[in-house]
PDB file of C-alpha atoms in Angstrom:
ATOM      1  CA  UNK A   1      -7.425   2.456   2.993  1.00  0.00           C
ATOM      2  CA  UNK A   2      -6.471   2.717  -0.098  1.00  0.00           C
ATOM      3  CA  UNK A   3      -3.406   4.911  -1.245  1.00  0.00           C
ATOM      4  CA  UNK A   4      -4.341   7.021  -5.335  1.00  0.00           C
ATOM      5  CA  UNK A   5      -0.993   7.782  -6.541  1.00  0.00           C
ATOM      6  CA  UNK A   6      -2.128  10.440  -9.646  1.00  0.00           C
ATOM      7  CA  UNK A   7       0.552  11.477 -12.994  1.00  0.00           C
ATOM      8  CA  UNK A   8       1.423  13.648 -13.979  1.00  0.00           C
ATOM      9  CA  UNK A   9       0.668  15.960 -10.499  1.00  0.00           C
ATOM     10  CA  UNK A  10       1.069  19.050 -12.473  1.00  0.00           C
ATOM     11  CA  UNK A  11       1.130  20.284 -16.669  1.00  0.00           C
ATOM     12  CA  UNK A  12       1.141  23.206 -18.640  1.00  0.00           C
ATOM     13  CA  UNK A  13      -0.429  22.137 -22.019  1.00  0.00           C
ATOM     14  CA  UNK A  14      -1.072  24.362 -24.759  1.00  0.00           C
ATOM     15  CA  UNK A  15      -4.539  25.378 -26.328  1.00  0.00           C
ATOM     16  CA  UNK A  16      -5.413  22.447 -28.629  1.00  0.00           C
ATOM     17  CA  UNK A  17      -3.612  19.683 -27.313  1.00  0.00           C
ATOM     18  CA  UNK A  18      -5.013  16.914 -24.918  1.00  0.00           C
ATOM     19  CA  UNK A  19      -3.271  15.032 -21.825  1.00  0.00           C
ATOM     20  CA  UNK A  20      -4.220  12.093 -20.085  1.00  0.00           C
ATOM     21  CA  UNK A  21      -4.146  11.693 -16.453  1.00  0.00           C
ATOM     22  CA  UNK A  22      -3.128   8.644 -15.098  1.00  0.00           C
ATOM     23  CA  UNK A  23      -4.758   6.903 -12.196  1.00  0.00           C
ATOM     24  CA  UNK A  24      -3.055   4.057  -9.979  1.00  0.00           C
ATOM     25  CA  UNK A  25      -4.582   2.404  -6.708  1.00  0.00           C
ATOM     26  CA  UNK A  26      -2.189   0.296  -4.429  1.00  0.00           C
ATOM     27  CA  UNK A  27      -5.507  -1.974  -4.084  1.00  0.00           C
ATOM     28  CA  UNK A  28      -8.444  -3.329  -5.691  1.00  0.00           C
ATOM     29  CA  UNK A  29     -11.480  -1.133  -5.274  1.00  0.00           C
ATOM     30  CA  UNK A  30     -14.837  -1.164  -6.403  1.00  0.00           C
ATOM     31  CA  UNK A  31     -15.605   2.280  -7.692  1.00  0.00           C
ATOM     32  CA  UNK A  32     -13.743   4.603  -9.501  1.00  0.00           C
ATOM     33  CA  UNK A  33     -14.216   8.396  -9.851  1.00  0.00           C
ATOM     34  CA  UNK A  34     -13.249  11.594 -12.142  1.00  0.00           C
ATOM     35  CA  UNK A  35     -13.694  15.097 -10.088  1.00  0.00           C
ATOM     36  CA  UNK A  36     -12.508  18.532 -11.472  1.00  0.00           C
ATOM     37  CA  UNK A  37     -11.606  21.791  -8.759  1.00  0.00           C
ATOM     38  CA  UNK A  38     -12.003  24.732 -10.676  1.00  0.00           C
ATOM     39  CA  UNK A  39      -9.705  27.884  -9.661  1.00  0.00           C
ATOM     40  CA  UNK A  40     -11.956  29.218  -6.328  1.00  0.00           C
ATOM     41  CA  UNK A  41     -14.549  26.800  -6.724  1.00  0.00           C
ATOM     42  CA  UNK A  42     -15.335  23.406  -5.015  1.00  0.00           C
ATOM     43  CA  UNK A  43     -15.238  19.473  -6.501  1.00  0.00           C
ATOM     44  CA  UNK A  44     -17.442  18.127  -9.463  1.00  0.00           C
ATOM     45  CA  UNK A  45     -18.068  14.979 -10.948  1.00  0.00           C
ATOM     46  CA  UNK A  46     -17.322  14.167 -14.622  1.00  0.00           C
ATOM     47  CA  UNK A  47     -17.866  10.803 -14.590  1.00  0.00           C
ATOM     48  CA  UNK A  48     -17.873   7.158 -12.945  1.00  0.00           C
ATOM     49  CA  UNK A  49     -15.214   5.388 -14.167  1.00  0.00           C
ATOM     50  CA  UNK A  50     -16.646   1.443 -15.277  1.00  0.00           C
ATOM     51  CA  UNK A  51     -14.189  -1.388 -15.425  1.00  0.00           C
ATOM     52  CA  UNK A  52     -14.319  -2.921 -18.861  1.00  0.00           C
ATOM     53  CA  UNK A  53     -16.848  -0.393 -19.952  1.00  0.00           C
ATOM     54  CA  UNK A  54     -17.920   3.063 -21.220  1.00  0.00           C
ATOM     55  CA  UNK A  55     -17.648   5.838 -18.001  1.00  0.00           C
ATOM     56  CA  UNK A  56     -21.184   6.748 -16.769  1.00  0.00           C
ATOM     57  CA  UNK A  57     -20.948  10.857 -17.575  1.00  0.00           C
ATOM     58  CA  UNK A  58     -22.821  13.409 -15.684  1.00  0.00           C
ATOM     59  CA  UNK A  59     -24.728  16.363 -16.731  1.00  0.00           C
ATOM     60  CA  UNK A  60     -22.882  19.289 -18.798  1.00  0.00           C
ATOM     61  CA  UNK A  61     -19.506  16.010 -19.211  1.00  0.00           C
ATOM     62  CA  UNK A  62     -18.915  14.128 -22.870  1.00  0.00           C
ATOM     63  CA  UNK A  63     -16.973  11.848 -23.354  1.00  0.00           C
ATOM     64  CA  UNK A  64     -15.414  12.939 -26.886  1.00  0.00           C
ATOM     65  CA  UNK A  65     -13.948  16.006 -24.036  1.00  0.00           C
ATOM     66  CA  UNK A  66     -12.988  13.819 -21.381  1.00  0.00           C
ATOM     67  CA  UNK A  67     -12.583  10.139 -22.691  1.00  0.00           C
ATOM     68  CA  UNK A  68     -11.530   7.999 -19.996  1.00  0.00           C
ATOM     69  CA  UNK A  69     -10.794   4.444 -19.871  1.00  0.00           C
ATOM     70  CA  UNK A  70     -10.622   1.864 -16.693  1.00  0.00           C
ATOM     71  CA  UNK A  71      -8.767  -1.589 -18.081  1.00  0.00           C
ATOM     72  CA  UNK A  72      -8.731  -3.008 -14.276  1.00  0.00           C
ATOM     73  CA  UNK A  73      -9.856  -2.216 -10.571  1.00  0.00           C
ATOM     74  CA  UNK A  74      -6.868  -0.593  -9.751  1.00  0.00           C
ATOM     75  CA  UNK A  75      -6.031   1.524 -12.831  1.00  0.00           C
ATOM     76  CA  UNK A  76      -7.839   4.470 -14.846  1.00  0.00           C
ATOM     77  CA  UNK A  77      -7.391   7.192 -16.998  1.00  0.00           C
ATOM     78  CA  UNK A  78      -8.810  10.206 -17.768  1.00  0.00           C
ATOM     79  CA  UNK A  79      -7.810  12.469 -21.206  1.00  0.00           C
ATOM     80  CA  UNK A  80      -8.625  16.267 -21.641  1.00  0.00           C
ATOM     81  CA  UNK A  81      -8.704  16.901 -25.117  1.00  0.00           C
ATOM     82  CA  UNK A  82      -8.841  20.071 -27.345  1.00  0.00           C
ATOM     83  CA  UNK A  83      -8.185  21.887 -24.009  1.00  0.00           C
ATOM     84  CA  UNK A  84      -8.697  25.404 -23.529  1.00  0.00           C
ATOM     85  CA  UNK A  85      -7.906  27.715 -21.136  1.00  0.00           C
ATOM     86  CA  UNK A  86     -11.009  27.367 -19.182  1.00  0.00           C
ATOM     87  CA  UNK A  87      -9.971  23.166 -18.902  1.00  0.00           C
ATOM     88  CA  UNK A  88      -7.108  24.788 -16.435  1.00  0.00           C
ATOM     89  CA  UNK A  89      -8.300  23.201 -13.112  1.00  0.00           C
ATOM     90  CA  UNK A  90      -7.110  20.626 -10.713  1.00  0.00           C
ATOM     91  CA  UNK A  91      -8.274  17.629 -11.892  1.00  0.00           C
ATOM     92  CA  UNK A  92      -9.089  14.443  -8.748  1.00  0.00           C
ATOM     93  CA  UNK A  93      -8.872  11.086  -9.111  1.00  0.00           C
ATOM     94  CA  UNK A  94     -10.889   8.965  -6.230  1.00  0.00           C
ATOM     95  CA  UNK A  95     -12.261   5.276  -5.431  1.00  0.00           C
ATOM     96  CA  UNK A  96     -13.575   3.141  -2.810  1.00  0.00           C
ATOM     97  CA  UNK A  97     -15.199   0.131  -2.216  1.00  0.00           C
ATOM     98  CA  UNK A  98     -19.159   1.408  -1.751  1.00  0.00           C
ATOM     99  CA  UNK A  99     -21.286   1.703   0.577  1.00  0.00           C
ATOM    100  CA  UNK A 100     -19.814   1.767   4.196  1.00  0.00           C
ATOM    101  CA  UNK A 101     -16.448   2.411   3.149  1.00  0.00           C
ATOM    102  CA  UNK A 102     -14.966   5.253   2.567  1.00  0.00           C
ATOM    103  CA  UNK A 103     -14.552   7.634  -0.310  1.00  0.00           C
ATOM    104  CA  UNK A 104     -10.099   8.086  -0.730  1.00  0.00           C
ATOM    105  CA  UNK A 105      -8.809  10.844  -3.023  1.00  0.00           C
ATOM    106  CA  UNK A 106      -5.485  10.988  -5.522  1.00  0.00           C
ATOM    107  CA  UNK A 107      -3.632  14.216  -4.573  1.00  0.00           C
ATOM    108  CA  UNK A 108      -5.237  15.737  -8.167  1.00  0.00           C
ATOM    109  CA  UNK A 109      -3.105  17.264 -11.014  1.00  0.00           C
ATOM    110  CA  UNK A 110      -2.900  20.514 -11.411  1.00  0.00           C
ATOM    111  CA  UNK A 111      -3.644  22.041 -15.056  1.00  0.00           C
ATOM    112  CA  UNK A 112      -2.859  25.062 -16.878  1.00  0.00           C
ATOM    113  CA  UNK A 113      -3.179  25.529 -20.341  1.00  0.00           C
ATOM    114  CA  UNK A 114      -1.892  28.636 -22.018  1.00  0.00           C
TER     115      UNK A 114
ATOM    116  CA  UNK B   1     -28.958  19.339  -8.213  1.00  0.00           C
ATOM    117  CA  UNK B   2     -28.680  19.136  -4.614  1.00  0.00           C
ATOM    118  CA  UNK B   3     -27.112  22.152  -3.919  1.00  0.00           C
ATOM    119  CA  UNK B   4     -24.605  22.963  -0.467  1.00  0.00           C
ATOM    120  CA  UNK B   5     -24.056  25.369   0.700  1.00  0.00           C
ATOM    121  CA  UNK B   6     -21.268  26.266   3.475  1.00  0.00           C
ATOM    122  CA  UNK B   7     -20.958  29.472   5.474  1.00  0.00           C
ATOM    123  CA  UNK B   8     -18.358  30.916   6.076  1.00  0.00           C
ATOM    124  CA  UNK B   9     -16.236  30.635   3.146  1.00  0.00           C
ATOM    125  CA  UNK B  10     -12.941  32.061   5.225  1.00  0.00           C
ATOM    126  CA  UNK B  11     -12.861  32.052   8.803  1.00  0.00           C
ATOM    127  CA  UNK B  12      -9.528  33.172  10.479  1.00  0.00           C
ATOM    128  CA  UNK B  13      -8.868  32.779  13.947  1.00  0.00           C
ATOM    129  CA  UNK B  14      -6.121  32.541  17.172  1.00  0.00           C
ATOM    130  CA  UNK B  15      -5.023  29.188  18.654  1.00  0.00           C
ATOM    131  CA  UNK B  16      -7.523  27.917  20.871  1.00  0.00           C
ATOM    132  CA  UNK B  17     -10.499  29.560  20.085  1.00  0.00           C
ATOM    133  CA  UNK B  18     -13.491  27.704  18.763  1.00  0.00           C
ATOM    134  CA  UNK B  19     -15.119  27.956  14.959  1.00  0.00           C
ATOM    135  CA  UNK B  20     -18.500  26.094  13.733  1.00  0.00           C
ATOM    136  CA  UNK B  21     -18.747  25.769  10.056  1.00  0.00           C
ATOM    137  CA  UNK B  22     -22.594  25.318   8.463  1.00  0.00           C
ATOM    138  CA  UNK B  23     -23.454  23.038   6.093  1.00  0.00           C
ATOM    139  CA  UNK B  24     -26.965  24.123   4.266  1.00  0.00           C
ATOM    140  CA  UNK B  25     -29.091  22.325   1.848  1.00  0.00           C
ATOM    141  CA  UNK B  26     -32.851  22.722   0.749  1.00  0.00           C
ATOM    142  CA  UNK B  27     -32.718  19.397  -0.216  1.00  0.00           C
ATOM    143  CA  UNK B  28     -32.794  15.797   1.996  1.00  0.00           C
ATOM    144  CA  UNK B  29     -29.270  13.537   1.940  1.00  0.00           C
ATOM    145  CA  UNK B  30     -29.195   9.949   2.305  1.00  0.00           C
ATOM    146  CA  UNK B  31     -25.578  10.843   4.317  1.00  0.00           C
ATOM    147  CA  UNK B  32     -23.491  13.846   4.280  1.00  0.00           C
ATOM    148  CA  UNK B  33     -19.471  13.941   4.505  1.00  0.00           C
ATOM    149  CA  UNK B  34     -17.516  16.664   6.130  1.00  0.00           C
ATOM    150  CA  UNK B  35     -13.694  16.454   4.065  1.00  0.00           C
ATOM    151  CA  UNK B  36     -10.733  18.793   4.803  1.00  0.00           C
ATOM    152  CA  UNK B  37      -8.393  19.167   2.493  1.00  0.00           C
ATOM    153  CA  UNK B  38      -4.585  21.011   2.302  1.00  0.00           C
ATOM    154  CA  UNK B  39      -2.927  22.733  -0.317  1.00  0.00           C
ATOM    155  CA  UNK B  40      -1.353  20.111  -3.031  1.00  0.00           C
ATOM    156  CA  UNK B  41      -3.429  17.470  -1.466  1.00  0.00           C
ATOM    157  CA  UNK B  42      -6.514  15.858  -2.152  1.00  0.00           C
ATOM    158  CA  UNK B  43      -9.545  15.875  -0.020  1.00  0.00           C
ATOM    159  CA  UNK B  44      -9.244  13.843   3.002  1.00  0.00           C
ATOM    160  CA  UNK B  45     -12.269  12.069   4.752  1.00  0.00           C
ATOM    161  CA  UNK B  46     -13.018  13.303   8.470  1.00  0.00           C
ATOM    162  CA  UNK B  47     -16.476  12.018   8.945  1.00  0.00           C
ATOM    163  CA  UNK B  48     -19.862  10.049   7.438  1.00  0.00           C
ATOM    164  CA  UNK B  49     -23.029  11.054   9.144  1.00  0.00           C
ATOM    165  CA  UNK B  50     -26.072   9.150   8.039  1.00  0.00           C
ATOM    166  CA  UNK B  51     -28.649   8.903  10.585  1.00  0.00           C
ATOM    167  CA  UNK B  52     -30.713  12.415  11.176  1.00  0.00           C
ATOM    168  CA  UNK B  53     -29.810  14.210  14.496  1.00  0.00           C
ATOM    169  CA  UNK B  54     -26.665  12.072  14.833  1.00  0.00           C
ATOM    170  CA  UNK B  55     -23.652  13.060  16.428  1.00  0.00           C
ATOM    171  CA  UNK B  56     -20.151  12.677  16.284  1.00  0.00           C
ATOM    172  CA  UNK B  57     -16.950  13.162  17.684  1.00  0.00           C
ATOM    173  CA  UNK B  58     -13.816  13.102  16.481  1.00  0.00           C
ATOM    174  CA  UNK B  59     -11.256  14.377  18.937  1.00  0.00           C
ATOM    175  CA  UNK B  60     -11.359  18.518  19.515  1.00  0.00           C
ATOM    176  CA  UNK B  61     -14.042  18.269  16.275  1.00  0.00           C
ATOM    177  CA  UNK B  62     -17.577  17.575  16.465  1.00  0.00           C
ATOM    178  CA  UNK B  63     -20.256  17.164  13.741  1.00  0.00           C
ATOM    179  CA  UNK B  64     -23.785  17.189  13.579  1.00  0.00           C
ATOM    180  CA  UNK B  65     -26.138  16.038  10.943  1.00  0.00           C
ATOM    181  CA  UNK B  66     -29.630  17.973  11.404  1.00  0.00           C
ATOM    182  CA  UNK B  67     -32.810  15.788  12.034  1.00  0.00           C
ATOM    183  CA  UNK B  68     -33.897  16.090   8.791  1.00  0.00           C
ATOM    184  CA  UNK B  69     -30.746  15.259   7.370  1.00  0.00           C
ATOM    185  CA  UNK B  70     -30.658  18.681   5.000  1.00  0.00           C
ATOM    186  CA  UNK B  71     -28.142  20.294   7.132  1.00  0.00           C
ATOM    187  CA  UNK B  72     -24.841  19.641   8.758  1.00  0.00           C
ATOM    188  CA  UNK B  73     -22.286  21.456  11.109  1.00  0.00           C
ATOM    189  CA  UNK B  74     -18.430  21.331  12.067  1.00  0.00           C
ATOM    190  CA  UNK B  75     -17.297  22.711  15.487  1.00  0.00           C
ATOM    191  CA  UNK B  76     -13.460  22.478  16.462  1.00  0.00           C
ATOM    192  CA  UNK B  77     -12.649  23.428  19.707  1.00  0.00           C
ATOM    193  CA  UNK B  78      -9.762  25.002  21.001  1.00  0.00           C
ATOM    194  CA  UNK B  79      -8.509  25.716  17.594  1.00  0.00           C
ATOM    195  CA  UNK B  80      -4.687  24.690  16.993  1.00  0.00           C
ATOM    196  CA  UNK B  81      -2.661  25.948  13.508  1.00  0.00           C
ATOM    197  CA  UNK B  82      -2.878  22.323  12.214  1.00  0.00           C
ATOM    198  CA  UNK B  83      -6.791  22.585  11.809  1.00  0.00           C
ATOM    199  CA  UNK B  84      -5.796  25.134   9.337  1.00  0.00           C
ATOM    200  CA  UNK B  85      -6.899  23.800   6.109  1.00  0.00           C
ATOM    201  CA  UNK B  86     -10.125  23.876   3.469  1.00  0.00           C
ATOM    202  CA  UNK B  87     -13.474  22.220   4.855  1.00  0.00           C
ATOM    203  CA  UNK B  88     -15.681  20.809   2.300  1.00  0.00           C
ATOM    204  CA  UNK B  89     -19.731  19.031   2.893  1.00  0.00           C
ATOM    205  CA  UNK B  90     -20.610  16.826   0.636  1.00  0.00           C
ATOM    206  CA  UNK B  91     -23.656  15.095   0.250  1.00  0.00           C
ATOM    207  CA  UNK B  92     -24.819  11.537  -1.380  1.00  0.00           C
ATOM    208  CA  UNK B  93     -28.638  11.894  -2.760  1.00  0.00           C
ATOM    209  CA  UNK B  94     -28.834   7.965  -2.269  1.00  0.00           C
ATOM    210  CA  UNK B  95     -27.656   4.976  -1.601  1.00  0.00           C
ATOM    211  CA  UNK B  96     -27.221   4.188  -4.834  1.00  0.00           C
ATOM    212  CA  UNK B  97     -25.319   7.002  -5.393  1.00  0.00           C
ATOM    213  CA  UNK B  98     -21.870   5.850  -3.489  1.00  0.00           C
ATOM    214  CA  UNK B  99     -19.090   8.361  -4.237  1.00  0.00           C
ATOM    215  CA  UNK B 100     -21.502  10.265  -6.193  1.00  0.00           C
ATOM    216  CA  UNK B 101     -20.915  13.516  -4.318  1.00  0.00           C
ATOM    217  CA  UNK B 102     -22.385  16.918  -4.041  1.00  0.00           C
ATOM    218  CA  UNK B 103     -19.884  19.360  -2.527  1.00  0.00           C
ATOM    219  CA  UNK B 104     -20.355  22.431  -0.724  1.00  0.00           C
ATOM    220  CA  UNK B 105     -18.013  25.539  -1.892  1.00  0.00           C
ATOM    221  CA  UNK B 106     -15.734  25.091   1.212  1.00  0.00           C
ATOM    222  CA  UNK B 107     -14.531  26.890   4.194  1.00  0.00           C
ATOM    223  CA  UNK B 108     -10.776  27.794   4.675  1.00  0.00           C
ATOM    224  CA  UNK B 109     -10.277  28.308   8.416  1.00  0.00           C
ATOM    225  CA  UNK B 110      -6.854  29.438   9.426  1.00  0.00           C
ATOM    226  CA  UNK B 111      -5.684  29.316  12.711  1.00  0.00           C
ATOM    227  CA  UNK B 112      -2.988  31.406  13.593  1.00  0.00           C
ATOM    228  CA  UNK B 113      -0.359  31.067  16.318  1.00  0.00           C
TER     229      UNK B 113
END
């Protein structure tokens, strides 16, 4: 099974700045996704990270706010731009091989915006 | 959006007791998954159910998928403190949407010795 590592594990950022989160998988995976888990709420899918092309965003999420890169089958980054306190959340990277395979999650990045 | 409602939101029981968590929707899912999440960690997949009426057992955990594939339940027999965690159900709308999961709000389970 794939092991997913995220960096940083937590950060405190000032309003108006940006944070880039790195996601590294220990093996090649077909699919990678980014989720958000807001305080006291469940997980919401932000986007599918597509290798070598633009990410596919879910309703309510836009590329200007959440630019995503995926240069290869083991690595992806999520940037949360122009931070506001409402962006305080846990951001989770996930990945796997597709239908019939399990979806693995990283341990998340806890972002606090002051 | 296919909404998944979990109940109860919070469950506190003594070691050795049984518990059941429910996950309900008005929508049909191609599959439904159960995860457990502990503080500071990501969700860990427990089971995937794909066939209406399917029952899967994982040691003391029993998972059931409703006949109409709209609801599911998780039953834990003789709960242990190690079962403490946030239990999440997540539905997949179609087989084309692998990994694009709709999560329920979760059930926080606390098992005290």
